[in-house]
Short mmCIF file of C-alpha atoms in Angstrom, two decimals:
data_model
loop_
_atom_site.label_atom_id
_atom_site.label_comp_id
_atom_site.label_asym_id
_atom_site.label_seq_id
_atom_site.Cartn_x
_atom_site.Cartn_y
_atom_site.Cartn_z
CA MET Q 266 -112.62 136.63 47.61
CA THR Q 267 -112.13 137.34 51.25
CA ASP Q 268 -109.24 135.27 52.62
CA ILE Q 269 -109.16 134.59 56.27
CA ALA Q 270 -106.19 134.09 58.78
CA ALA Q 271 -105.76 130.56 60.45
CA ASP Q 272 -106.58 132.10 63.87
CA GLN Q 273 -109.66 133.54 62.47
CA VAL Q 274 -110.98 130.48 61.15
CA ALA Q 275 -113.38 129.81 64.15
CA THR Q 276 -114.67 133.20 65.23
CA SER Q 277 -118.33 133.61 65.51
CA GLY Q 278 -120.34 136.65 64.45
CA ALA Q 279 -121.31 135.07 61.04
CA ALA Q 280 -124.77 136.34 61.00
CA GLY Q 281 -125.89 137.36 57.38
CA ARG Q 282 -122.58 136.70 55.74
CA LEU Q 283 -121.27 133.47 53.48
CA LYS Q 284 -118.55 131.64 54.49
CA PRO Q 285 -115.19 133.43 53.50
CA GLN Q 286 -112.84 131.78 50.95
CA LEU Q 287 -110.06 129.74 52.62
CA LYS Q 288 -106.63 130.67 51.36
CA PHE Q 289 -105.14 127.67 49.32
CA THR Q 290 -102.39 127.18 52.02
CA GLN Q 291 -104.92 126.72 54.54
CA ILE Q 292 -106.87 124.32 52.43
CA LEU Q 293 -103.67 122.23 51.82
CA THR Q 294 -103.10 122.14 55.94
CA MET Q 295 -106.49 121.03 56.50
CA CYS Q 296 -106.34 118.22 53.81
CA PHE Q 297 -102.59 117.17 54.70
CA GLY Q 298 -103.69 114.47 57.43
CA PHE Q 299 -104.93 112.51 54.50
CA PHE Q 300 -101.40 111.92 53.27
CA GLY Q 301 -100.72 109.87 56.74
CA ILE Q 302 -104.18 108.23 56.42
CA GLN Q 303 -103.46 107.08 52.74
CA VAL Q 304 -99.89 105.76 53.48
CA GLY Q 305 -101.62 103.54 56.02
CA PHE Q 306 -104.32 102.61 53.54
CA ALA Q 307 -101.74 101.77 50.73
CA LEU Q 308 -99.97 99.59 53.25
CA GLN Q 309 -103.25 97.65 53.69
CA THR Q 310 -104.76 97.61 50.09
CA GLY Q 311 -101.42 97.16 48.53
CA HIS Q 312 -99.70 94.57 50.43
CA PHE Q 313 -102.13 92.93 52.39
CA SER Q 314 -103.00 90.03 49.76
CA ARG Q 315 -98.99 89.36 49.69
CA VAL Q 316 -98.98 89.23 53.37
CA PHE Q 317 -101.70 86.75 53.40
CA GLU Q 318 -100.05 84.75 50.60
CA THR Q 319 -96.90 84.76 52.54
CA LEU Q 320 -98.37 83.41 55.57
CA GLY Q 321 -100.05 80.60 53.73
CA ALA Q 322 -103.24 81.74 52.20
CA ASN Q 323 -104.53 80.25 48.95
CA VAL Q 324 -105.62 82.54 46.24
CA SER Q 325 -109.17 81.34 46.58
CA ASP Q 326 -109.29 82.52 50.30
CA ILE Q 327 -107.93 85.98 49.73
CA ALA Q 328 -111.32 87.72 48.95
CA ILE Q 329 -112.94 86.26 52.30
CA LEU Q 330 -109.84 87.63 54.27
CA TRP Q 331 -110.59 91.16 52.94
CA ILE Q 332 -114.05 91.00 54.26
CA ALA Q 333 -112.59 92.94 57.20
CA ALA Q 334 -112.22 96.34 55.41
CA PRO Q 335 -115.90 96.90 54.12
CA LEU Q 336 -117.43 95.30 57.33
CA THR Q 337 -115.51 97.74 59.59
CA GLY Q 338 -116.50 100.65 57.68
CA LEU Q 339 -120.06 99.75 57.23
CA ILE Q 340 -120.06 99.70 61.26
CA VAL Q 341 -117.49 102.33 62.15
CA GLN Q 342 -118.12 105.46 59.60
CA PRO Q 343 -121.73 106.11 60.27
CA ILE Q 344 -121.48 105.79 64.27
CA VAL Q 345 -118.39 107.97 63.98
CA GLY Q 346 -120.29 110.38 61.41
CA TYR Q 347 -123.32 110.69 64.14
CA MET Q 348 -121.19 111.28 67.03
CA SER Q 349 -118.71 113.84 65.26
CA ASP Q 350 -122.20 116.09 64.33
CA ARG Q 351 -122.79 116.17 68.04
CA THR Q 352 -119.21 116.78 69.50
CA TRP Q 353 -117.96 120.29 70.61
CA THR Q 354 -114.55 120.22 72.38
CA GLY Q 355 -111.69 122.26 72.98
CA MET Q 356 -109.97 120.42 70.04
CA GLY Q 357 -113.09 121.05 68.01
CA ARG Q 358 -115.81 118.91 66.27
CA ARG Q 359 -114.25 116.62 63.76
CA ARG Q 360 -110.16 116.84 64.90
CA PRO Q 361 -110.81 114.66 68.17
CA TYR Q 362 -111.74 111.58 66.04
CA PHE Q 363 -108.61 112.64 63.48
CA PHE Q 364 -106.27 112.49 66.47
CA TRP Q 365 -107.59 109.49 68.43
CA GLY Q 366 -107.96 107.31 65.21
CA ALA Q 367 -104.49 107.99 64.39
CA VAL Q 368 -103.45 106.90 67.67
CA LEU Q 369 -104.98 103.69 67.29
CA THR Q 370 -103.87 103.02 63.77
CA THR Q 371 -100.18 104.00 64.77
CA MET Q 372 -100.26 101.14 67.57
CA GLY Q 373 -101.86 98.87 65.09
CA LEU Q 374 -99.20 99.38 62.52
CA PHE Q 375 -96.37 98.55 65.19
CA ILE Q 376 -98.19 95.40 65.99
CA MET Q 377 -98.54 94.21 62.47
CA PRO Q 378 -94.76 93.29 61.49
CA ASN Q 379 -94.67 90.73 64.16
CA VAL Q 380 -97.58 88.80 63.44
CA SER Q 381 -96.66 85.14 62.59
CA ALA Q 382 -99.84 83.60 61.61
CA LEU Q 383 -102.67 84.05 59.05
CA TRP Q 384 -105.28 84.40 61.68
CA MET Q 385 -103.28 86.95 63.52
CA ALA Q 386 -102.86 88.96 60.16
CA ALA Q 387 -106.63 88.80 59.24
CA GLY Q 388 -107.32 89.96 63.08
CA MET Q 389 -104.97 92.97 62.61
CA LEU Q 390 -106.63 93.99 59.28
CA TRP Q 391 -109.91 94.20 61.49
CA ILE Q 392 -108.09 96.41 63.79
CA LEU Q 393 -106.37 98.79 61.49
CA ASP Q 394 -109.39 99.23 59.40
CA SER Q 395 -111.49 100.21 62.34
CA SER Q 396 -108.72 102.92 63.22
CA LEU Q 397 -108.40 104.01 59.79
CA ASN Q 398 -112.04 104.50 59.44
CA ILE Q 399 -112.16 106.37 62.82
CA THR Q 400 -109.46 108.67 61.42
CA MET Q 401 -110.85 109.47 57.95
CA GLU Q 402 -114.69 109.44 58.06
CA PRO Q 403 -114.60 113.09 59.69
CA PHE Q 404 -112.17 114.52 56.91
CA ARG Q 405 -115.00 114.27 54.18
CA ALA Q 406 -117.39 116.23 56.57
CA TYR Q 407 -114.51 118.55 57.73
CA VAL Q 408 -114.19 119.78 54.26
CA GLY Q 409 -118.03 120.32 54.07
CA ASP Q 410 -117.93 122.15 57.18
CA MET Q 411 -115.05 124.73 56.35
CA MET Q 412 -115.60 125.36 52.80
CA SER Q 413 -118.09 127.49 50.85
CA GLU Q 414 -119.98 125.52 48.10
CA ARG Q 415 -117.61 127.35 45.55
CA GLN Q 416 -114.40 125.80 46.98
CA ARG Q 417 -115.59 122.38 48.04
CA THR Q 418 -114.32 120.97 44.45
CA LEU Q 419 -111.12 122.37 45.29
CA GLY Q 420 -111.21 121.01 48.75
CA TYR Q 421 -111.83 117.40 47.83
CA ALA Q 422 -109.35 117.72 45.04
CA ALA Q 423 -106.72 118.65 47.60
CA GLN Q 424 -107.60 115.52 49.60
CA SER Q 425 -107.38 113.49 46.34
CA PHE Q 426 -103.76 115.05 46.08
CA PHE Q 427 -102.82 113.81 49.34
CA ILE Q 428 -104.35 110.82 49.07
CA GLY Q 429 -102.31 110.27 45.85
CA ALA Q 430 -99.18 111.47 47.37
CA GLY Q 431 -99.41 109.07 50.45
CA GLY Q 432 -100.35 106.27 48.44
CA THR Q 433 -97.46 106.57 46.08
CA LEU Q 434 -94.90 106.47 49.15
CA GLY Q 435 -96.99 103.65 50.92
CA SER Q 436 -96.93 101.58 47.93
CA ALA Q 437 -93.21 102.17 47.18
CA LEU Q 438 -92.09 101.58 50.66
CA PRO Q 439 -91.22 97.80 50.20
CA TRP Q 440 -89.19 98.62 46.89
CA MET Q 441 -87.54 101.40 48.35
CA LEU Q 442 -86.38 99.69 51.59
CA SER Q 443 -85.19 96.74 49.52
CA ASN Q 444 -83.16 98.77 46.75
CA TRP Q 445 -81.89 101.46 48.64
CA PHE Q 446 -81.53 100.46 52.18
CA GLY Q 447 -80.99 96.77 51.43
CA LEU Q 448 -83.34 95.17 53.38
CA SER Q 449 -84.23 91.72 52.49
CA SER Q 450 -87.43 91.00 50.40
CA THR Q 451 -87.50 87.13 50.68
CA ALA Q 452 -89.63 85.72 53.19
CA GLU Q 453 -87.66 83.47 55.94
CA GLY Q 454 -90.34 81.99 58.22
CA ALA Q 455 -92.66 85.10 58.15
CA LEU Q 456 -92.78 88.49 56.78
CA PRO Q 457 -89.70 89.89 54.62
CA GLU Q 458 -87.70 92.50 56.39
CA ASN Q 459 -88.71 95.20 53.94
CA ILE Q 460 -92.48 94.58 54.71
CA GLN Q 461 -91.92 94.28 58.38
CA MET Q 462 -90.01 97.89 58.28
CA MET Q 463 -92.53 99.38 55.76
CA PHE Q 464 -95.19 99.03 58.96
CA TYR Q 465 -93.11 100.84 61.22
CA VAL Q 466 -92.21 103.54 58.78
CA GLY Q 467 -95.69 103.97 57.66
CA ALA Q 468 -96.67 104.28 61.38
CA VAL Q 469 -94.70 107.23 62.04
CA LEU Q 470 -95.75 108.97 59.10
CA LEU Q 471 -99.54 108.72 59.61
CA PHE Q 472 -99.36 110.04 62.99
CA LEU Q 473 -97.18 112.85 62.05
CA ALA Q 474 -99.37 114.04 58.88
CA VAL Q 475 -102.62 113.69 60.94
CA ALA Q 476 -101.11 115.69 63.83
CA VAL Q 477 -100.38 118.71 61.57
CA THR Q 478 -104.07 119.02 60.82
CA VAL Q 479 -105.08 118.29 64.25
CA PHE Q 480 -102.83 120.74 65.87
CA THR Q 481 -102.97 123.39 62.86
CA GLY Q 482 -106.48 123.41 61.93
CA LYS Q 483 -109.48 125.21 63.32
CA GLU Q 484 -113.13 124.73 63.08
CA TYR Q 485 -116.38 126.80 63.02
CA ASP Q 486 -118.05 126.22 66.41
CA PRO Q 487 -121.67 125.09 65.96
CA GLU Q 488 -123.61 128.56 66.23
CA THR Q 489 -121.16 129.96 63.62
CA LEU Q 490 -121.54 127.17 61.17
CA ALA Q 491 -125.51 127.41 61.69
CA ALA Q 492 -125.23 131.11 60.97
CA TYR Q 493 -123.36 130.52 57.71
CA GLU Q 494 -125.91 128.09 56.71
CA GLN Q 495 -128.68 130.49 57.09
CA ALA Q 496 -126.62 133.19 55.17
CA GLU Q 497 -126.36 130.75 52.32
CA ALA Q 498 -130.15 129.62 52.20
CA GLU Q 499 -130.85 133.56 52.23
CA ALA Q 500 -128.74 134.48 49.37
CA LYS Q 501 -130.67 131.69 47.16
CA GLY Q 502 -133.87 133.13 48.35
CA LEU Q 503 -134.80 130.02 50.13
CA HIS Q 504 -136.02 129.06 53.53
CA LEU Q 505 -133.27 126.91 55.46
CA ASP Q 506 -135.74 123.94 55.50
CA ALA Q 507 -136.01 124.04 51.87
CA MET Q 508 -132.14 124.11 50.98
CA VAL Q 509 -131.82 120.48 50.94
CA PRO Q 510 -135.32 118.66 50.10
CA MET Q 511 -135.47 115.33 52.25
CA PRO Q 512 -138.05 112.65 51.58
CA ALA Q 513 -140.07 111.63 54.38
CA ALA Q 514 -139.10 109.39 56.90
CA PRO Q 515 -140.90 105.72 57.02
CA SER Q 516 -143.44 105.29 59.62
CA ALA Q 517 -143.25 102.05 62.14
CA SER Q 518 -145.15 100.02 59.51
CA GLY Q 519 -142.72 101.24 56.75
CA PHE Q 520 -139.60 99.99 58.72
CA ARG Q 521 -141.65 96.55 59.29
CA ALA Q 522 -142.33 96.26 55.75
CA ILE Q 523 -138.71 96.89 54.75
CA GLY Q 524 -137.24 94.65 57.33
CA LEU Q 525 -139.40 91.61 56.54
CA SER Q 526 -138.64 92.04 52.93
CA PHE Q 527 -134.92 92.26 53.41
CA LEU Q 528 -135.18 89.18 55.98
CA ALA Q 529 -137.13 87.00 53.43
CA ALA Q 530 -134.62 87.92 50.64
CA GLY Q 531 -131.49 87.11 53.10
CA ALA Q 532 -133.26 83.87 54.02
CA ALA Q 533 -134.05 82.74 50.57
CA PHE Q 534 -130.68 83.95 49.05
CA ALA Q 535 -129.03 81.53 51.55
CA ALA Q 536 -131.20 78.81 51.19
CA ALA Q 537 -130.38 78.68 47.49
CA VAL Q 538 -126.78 78.55 48.11
CA PHE Q 539 -127.22 75.59 50.36
CA PHE Q 540 -129.93 73.64 48.52
CA LEU Q 541 -128.21 74.52 45.21
CA GLN Q 542 -124.92 73.52 46.48
CA LEU Q 543 -123.65 76.57 45.26
CA ASP Q 544 -120.97 76.64 48.13
CA TYR Q 545 -119.28 73.39 47.09
CA SER Q 546 -117.30 72.73 44.03
CA LEU Q 547 -116.76 69.45 42.72
CA VAL Q 548 -113.01 67.75 43.03
CA THR Q 549 -111.67 67.16 40.00
CA ASP Q 550 -107.86 67.00 40.35
CA ALA Q 551 -106.70 63.54 39.90
CA ALA Q 552 -104.16 63.20 42.22
CA ALA Q 553 -106.77 64.43 44.95
CA LEU Q 554 -108.90 61.87 43.90
CA ALA Q 555 -106.40 59.18 44.07
CA ASP Q 556 -105.39 60.31 47.74
CA ARG Q 557 -108.92 59.86 48.71
CA GLY Q 558 -109.16 56.23 47.55
CA CYS Q 559 -111.26 56.99 44.33
CA ALA Q 560 -110.64 54.28 41.49
CA THR Q 561 -112.24 56.11 38.92
CA PRO Q 562 -110.49 59.73 38.33
CA SER Q 563 -112.20 59.97 34.96
CA ASP Q 564 -115.45 59.87 36.93
CA PRO Q 565 -115.05 62.02 40.16
CA GLU Q 566 -118.84 62.58 40.74
CA SER Q 567 -119.29 58.93 41.57
CA CYS Q 568 -116.84 59.36 44.19
CA GLY Q 569 -118.89 62.03 45.97
CA ILE Q 570 -115.99 64.31 46.66
CA TYR Q 571 -116.85 67.53 46.80
CA ALA Q 572 -114.84 70.85 48.41
CA SER Q 573 -116.65 73.45 50.56
CA THR Q 574 -114.64 76.38 49.43
CA TYR Q 575 -117.43 79.11 48.76
CA LYS Q 576 -118.74 79.83 52.06
CA GLU Q 577 -118.46 83.63 51.51
CA LEU Q 578 -121.67 83.64 49.42
CA TYR Q 579 -123.69 83.09 52.85
CA LEU Q 580 -122.14 86.80 53.46
CA LEU Q 581 -124.83 88.19 50.95
CA GLY Q 582 -127.63 86.49 52.65
CA GLY Q 583 -126.54 87.00 56.07
CA GLY Q 584 -126.10 90.88 55.18
CA LEU Q 585 -129.86 91.27 53.84
CA ALA Q 586 -130.95 89.38 56.76
CA ALA Q 587 -129.10 91.66 59.22
CA PHE Q 588 -130.32 94.69 57.71
CA GLY Q 589 -133.90 93.29 57.79
CA ILE Q 590 -133.27 92.69 61.69
CA LEU Q 591 -132.25 96.25 62.01
CA ALA Q 592 -135.22 97.72 60.40
CA LEU Q 593 -137.66 95.76 62.56
CA ILE Q 594 -135.75 96.76 65.44
CA ALA Q 595 -136.25 100.41 64.24
CA SER Q 596 -139.88 99.78 63.51
CA MET Q 597 -140.54 98.58 67.27
CA LEU Q 598 -138.52 101.64 68.61
CA LYS Q 599 -140.49 104.03 66.35
CA GLY Q 600 -143.75 102.42 67.10
CA ARG Q 601 -142.94 103.15 71.14
CA GLY Q 602 -142.62 106.62 70.37
CA GLY Q 603 -140.61 109.16 72.82
CA GLU Q 604 -137.26 110.51 71.94
CA GLN Q 605 -135.27 109.30 69.16
CA GLY Q 606 -131.72 107.52 70.28
CA ALA Q 607 -128.53 107.24 67.89
CA PHE Q 608 -129.59 104.00 66.30
CA SER Q 609 -133.16 105.21 65.24
CA GLU Q 610 -131.93 108.42 63.87
CA ILE Q 611 -129.17 106.81 61.94
CA MET Q 612 -131.86 104.16 60.60
CA GLU Q 613 -134.19 107.11 59.86
CA ASP Q 614 -131.52 108.89 58.09
CA MET Q 615 -130.57 105.83 55.98
CA MET Q 616 -134.04 105.88 54.87
CA ARG Q 617 -134.13 109.44 54.08
CA LEU Q 618 -131.24 109.86 51.56
CA PRO Q 619 -131.60 112.88 49.43
CA LYS Q 620 -132.02 112.29 45.54
CA THR Q 621 -128.66 113.34 44.62
CA MET Q 622 -127.26 110.76 47.12
CA ARG Q 623 -129.31 108.07 45.89
CA GLN Q 624 -128.00 108.74 42.47
CA LEU Q 625 -124.56 108.83 43.43
CA ALA Q 626 -124.92 105.62 45.78
CA ILE Q 627 -125.47 103.40 42.42
CA VAL Q 628 -122.50 105.11 40.64
CA GLN Q 629 -120.23 104.32 43.65
CA PHE Q 630 -121.27 100.83 43.83
CA PHE Q 631 -120.01 100.09 40.37
CA SER Q 632 -116.91 102.41 40.61
CA TRP Q 633 -115.66 100.53 44.19
CA PHE Q 634 -116.70 97.08 42.96
CA ALA Q 635 -114.02 97.67 40.12
CA MET Q 636 -111.31 99.28 42.27
CA PHE Q 637 -111.96 96.42 44.95
CA SER Q 638 -111.43 93.66 42.16
CA MET Q 639 -107.84 95.10 41.77
CA TRP Q 640 -106.86 94.98 45.36
CA ILE Q 641 -107.83 91.74 45.87
CA TYR Q 642 -106.70 90.11 42.41
CA LEU Q 643 -103.69 92.58 41.16
CA ASN Q 644 -101.08 91.14 42.92
CA ARG Q 645 -101.83 87.11 42.00
CA GLY Q 646 -103.47 88.24 38.51
CA ALA Q 647 -100.29 90.38 37.31
CA ILE Q 648 -97.98 87.84 38.56
CA SER Q 649 -99.77 84.83 37.06
CA HIS Q 650 -100.55 86.39 33.79
CA HIS Q 651 -97.39 87.94 33.18
CA TYR Q 652 -94.62 86.04 35.16
CA GLY Q 653 -96.14 82.42 35.35
CA ASP Q 654 -97.21 80.56 38.24
CA LEU Q 655 -94.44 81.94 40.96
CA VAL Q 656 -94.49 80.10 44.29
CA PRO Q 657 -94.63 82.72 47.25
CA ARG Q 658 -91.81 83.06 49.40
CA THR Q 659 -89.72 82.33 46.74
CA PRO Q 660 -86.81 85.18 45.43
CA GLU Q 661 -88.89 85.25 42.10
CA TYR Q 662 -92.25 85.75 43.41
CA GLU Q 663 -91.00 88.32 45.91
CA GLN Q 664 -89.29 90.31 43.33
CA ALA Q 665 -92.21 90.40 41.05
CA ALA Q 666 -94.26 91.24 44.06
CA ASP Q 667 -92.45 94.06 44.90
CA TRP Q 668 -92.74 95.04 41.36
CA ILE Q 669 -96.47 94.82 41.67
CA GLY Q 670 -96.19 96.95 44.91
CA LEU Q 671 -94.31 99.73 43.22
CA LEU Q 672 -96.90 99.88 40.52
CA ASN Q 673 -99.39 100.73 43.03
CA GLY Q 674 -97.49 103.61 43.74
CA VAL Q 675 -97.45 104.83 40.05
CA TYR Q 676 -101.18 105.00 40.17
CA PHE Q 677 -101.40 106.94 43.33
CA ALA Q 678 -98.76 109.23 41.91
CA VAL Q 679 -101.02 109.66 38.94
CA ALA Q 680 -103.95 110.63 41.10
CA ALA Q 681 -101.66 113.03 42.99
CA LEU Q 682 -100.74 114.89 39.79
CA VAL Q 683 -104.26 114.92 37.94
CA ALA Q 684 -106.11 115.88 41.23
CA PHE Q 685 -105.99 119.64 40.63
CA ALA Q 686 -106.67 119.12 36.81
CA ILE Q 687 -110.03 117.44 37.19
CA PRO Q 688 -111.55 120.61 38.68
CA VAL Q 689 -110.55 122.37 35.55
CA LEU Q 690 -112.17 119.60 33.31
CA ALA Q 691 -115.30 120.19 35.65
CA ARG Q 692 -115.52 123.75 34.43
CA MET Q 693 -115.14 123.17 31.29
CA THR Q 694 -117.69 120.45 30.89
CA SER Q 695 -119.65 119.47 34.19
CA ARG Q 696 -118.56 117.93 37.54
CA LYS Q 697 -120.50 114.65 36.79
CA ALA Q 698 -119.46 114.61 32.88
CA ALA Q 699 -115.70 115.02 34.50
CA HIS Q 700 -116.32 112.36 36.62
CA ALA Q 701 -117.71 109.90 33.82
CA ILE Q 702 -114.78 110.75 31.63
CA CYS Q 703 -112.45 109.78 34.41
CA LEU Q 704 -114.39 106.27 34.98
CA LEU Q 705 -113.85 105.52 31.27
CA VAL Q 706 -110.08 106.11 31.56
CA GLY Q 707 -110.10 103.76 34.22
CA ALA Q 708 -112.05 101.01 32.53
CA LEU Q 709 -109.37 101.26 29.78
CA GLY Q 710 -106.61 101.08 32.22
CA PHE Q 711 -108.37 97.98 33.95
CA SER Q 712 -108.60 96.42 30.53
CA SER Q 713 -105.10 96.81 29.88
CA PHE Q 714 -104.03 94.65 32.58
CA ILE Q 715 -104.75 91.79 30.44
CA TRP Q 716 -103.40 92.78 26.73
CA LEU Q 717 -100.31 94.47 27.88
CA PRO Q 718 -97.48 92.29 26.20
CA SER Q 719 -95.22 92.69 29.28
CA GLY Q 720 -95.55 93.12 32.94
CA GLN Q 721 -92.87 95.61 32.66
CA LEU Q 722 -95.51 97.88 30.72
CA LEU Q 723 -98.06 97.57 33.24
CA TRP Q 724 -97.07 101.02 34.56
CA ILE Q 725 -99.26 102.11 31.25
CA ALA Q 726 -102.45 100.61 32.74
CA MET Q 727 -101.76 102.34 36.20
CA ILE Q 728 -102.20 105.82 34.48
CA GLY Q 729 -105.72 105.06 33.77
CA VAL Q 730 -105.98 103.75 37.34
CA GLY Q 731 -104.50 106.83 38.64
CA VAL Q 732 -107.11 108.96 36.86
CA VAL Q 733 -110.07 107.25 37.98
CA TRP Q 734 -108.73 106.87 41.80
CA ALA Q 735 -108.39 110.71 41.78
CA SER Q 736 -111.87 111.21 40.69
CA ILE Q 737 -113.47 108.60 42.62
CA LEU Q 738 -112.02 110.24 45.63
CA SER Q 739 -113.15 113.84 45.03
CA MET Q 740 -116.00 114.44 42.39
CA PRO Q 741 -118.77 112.01 44.18
CA TYR Q 742 -118.00 113.96 47.34
CA ALA Q 743 -117.80 117.59 45.89
CA ILE Q 744 -121.31 116.83 44.32
CA LEU Q 745 -122.84 115.30 47.55
CA SER Q 746 -121.55 117.79 49.82
CA ASN Q 747 -123.97 120.49 48.12
CA ALA Q 748 -126.82 118.26 48.49
CA LEU Q 749 -126.60 117.65 52.25
CA PRO Q 750 -128.05 119.78 55.25
CA ALA Q 751 -125.02 120.98 57.09
CA ASN Q 752 -126.54 119.40 60.61
CA LYS Q 753 -126.22 116.19 59.09
CA MET Q 754 -123.11 116.52 57.18
CA GLY Q 755 -121.05 113.81 59.35
CA ILE Q 756 -123.95 111.25 59.67
CA TYR Q 757 -124.40 111.31 55.62
CA MET Q 758 -120.92 111.12 54.74
CA GLY Q 759 -120.62 108.10 56.89
CA ILE Q 760 -124.11 106.50 55.44
CA PHE Q 761 -122.46 107.26 51.87
CA ASN Q 762 -119.55 105.19 52.91
CA PHE Q 763 -122.47 102.42 52.81
CA PHE Q 764 -121.91 102.68 48.86
CA ILE Q 765 -118.35 101.88 49.30
CA VAL Q 766 -118.92 99.39 51.68
CA ILE Q 767 -121.54 97.17 50.02
CA PRO Q 768 -119.92 96.62 46.72
CA GLN Q 769 -116.66 95.54 48.49
CA LEU Q 770 -118.82 93.30 50.17
CA VAL Q 771 -120.25 91.81 47.21
CA ALA Q 772 -116.98 91.54 45.41
CA ALA Q 773 -115.34 89.83 48.67
CA SER Q 774 -118.52 87.49 48.51
CA ILE Q 775 -118.68 86.63 44.74
CA LEU Q 776 -115.15 87.14 43.23
CA GLY Q 777 -113.63 83.93 44.74
CA PRO Q 778 -116.46 81.59 43.25
CA VAL Q 779 -116.47 83.49 39.86
CA VAL Q 780 -112.45 83.40 39.51
CA ALA Q 781 -112.64 79.75 40.44
CA GLN Q 782 -115.60 78.91 38.42
CA LEU Q 783 -115.88 81.11 35.45
CA PHE Q 784 -112.17 82.03 35.10
CA ASP Q 785 -111.09 78.97 35.94
CA GLY Q 786 -108.72 80.32 38.56
CA TYR Q 787 -107.26 83.00 36.22
CA ALA Q 788 -107.23 86.02 38.51
CA ILE Q 789 -106.39 88.57 35.92
CA TYR Q 790 -109.77 88.51 34.45
CA ALA Q 791 -111.53 89.90 37.45
CA LEU Q 792 -109.75 93.07 36.62
CA GLY Q 793 -111.54 92.71 33.14
CA LEU Q 794 -114.76 92.39 35.13
CA GLY Q 795 -113.70 95.80 37.11
CA SER Q 796 -113.06 97.28 33.45
CA VAL Q 797 -116.88 96.39 32.65
CA SER Q 798 -118.20 97.60 35.94
CA PHE Q 799 -116.50 101.20 35.26
CA VAL Q 800 -118.14 101.62 31.76
CA ILE Q 801 -121.70 100.98 33.96
CA ALA Q 802 -120.58 103.71 36.37
CA ALA Q 803 -119.55 106.12 33.62
CA ALA Q 804 -123.06 105.82 31.75
CA LEU Q 805 -125.06 106.11 35.21
CA ALA Q 806 -122.93 109.16 36.40
CA MET Q 807 -124.48 111.35 33.56
CA TRP Q 808 -127.72 110.96 35.28
CA VAL Q 809 -126.90 112.37 38.52
CA ASP Q 810 -128.35 115.77 39.46
CA ASP Q 811 -125.66 118.26 40.89
CA PRO Q 812 -127.68 120.88 42.58
CA GLY Q 813 -124.53 123.02 42.50
CA ASP Q 814 -122.22 122.53 39.92
CA ILE Q 815 -119.88 124.97 40.14
CA ALA Q 816 -115.97 124.45 40.46
#
């Protein structure tokens, strides 16, 4: 193994040579920024449902408020990926996005504690998620750029370790600030003191951690990176163009057919929701009926009282139609000919996913659907199931919510502890088998939220969650990075985020009605649905083609 010093990483003259192996300390420094990023994400995923409830959101409203996270990722990540593939500055290729995204995120975290209304919190979630996505997206491509195929599994495991460590701290911050520093955890008019201080501390940690990677890391210049890719192809006895087989791009008529199909499907779904009144629920509460002058509460349908509660279902129809419109625009641009712009190239790349990426996309869908069900409903579901129907802003509720927040720290800590064990499991089996095993462990953890006898034992469930979280954050990317062309690493990592975002959009659209109608408002069963989703993902993972199953 040939090690290289930090000040030699970006040197040229790579013709005919494979990428050198990085020292373990270099890998840790490259990935350290993820510690700060995950502190920010932990504040978001672990505590924003609590913030929404504290500011007056109903449990049925929480899923739709969370729509900001997947929507911003859907828009921001492919754009940032495309741009970073074409960037080269004195700061490098990916690192400018690390830095400026961290600046924006830090500013947002300092503003967040000062919100006093639900609409302000929802707006800040959009801003924070956009900024975090700008910072995070190039980190995935950064590992692919800088590491050889043999080291990428280790590189993504290192990212998983720092994600776990940062998530542990971010999740535990409210409990630490309350129990170690005496800050109040009871809401008095707005956010509790410990939640407010949590955002300030998180902002500082995020910026400092990302700064370590930005100012100590190096990057290969485009010429050096191209030379290393050519050397890898020659070592495998392949022509460079044959390294990653790519499907043919759709023609203008192909884009048109895709666009019309999605547009019709979106319109049909929205029409079905409207005409079947799937966006309305019948009011059956006797007191509510009496308030509206209904003389026969036992027969609420005769009163014609319905509540419009599930407008989020239209998001699915709108999303299908929106993609159809984008495909039609791509068809028109392609029909005109001429040089491709950013939009056309992104749309074309979306239609030309390598085989391994298409297979992983389905695994990702079911994996992230499960995780999103937990982020939305763990707080309310675990509290109501194990502690009773506590009222937000009461001391009892805030104490229970602090405990749930601390539990989020447990699964992040477990993820950090097992991150470097997963590559060992992959060497013993295969990368896809290791991922499938971890997904099944996650399914067991999710189901145990329901059958564990006490809220104080939920840390046991979080062990399973931690194992699957570590694998979700490493193994799909390790497999994918060896199936992508080097000159499109950023854009395809950004497009891969679609298969994190789409299940989140689906979850945000359907989980509210599912919990209310199928589960009778019992939010903990959403996590049972997540358990089933993990089992499906595990079965699908075994069908993935891994072109470089080496650790």
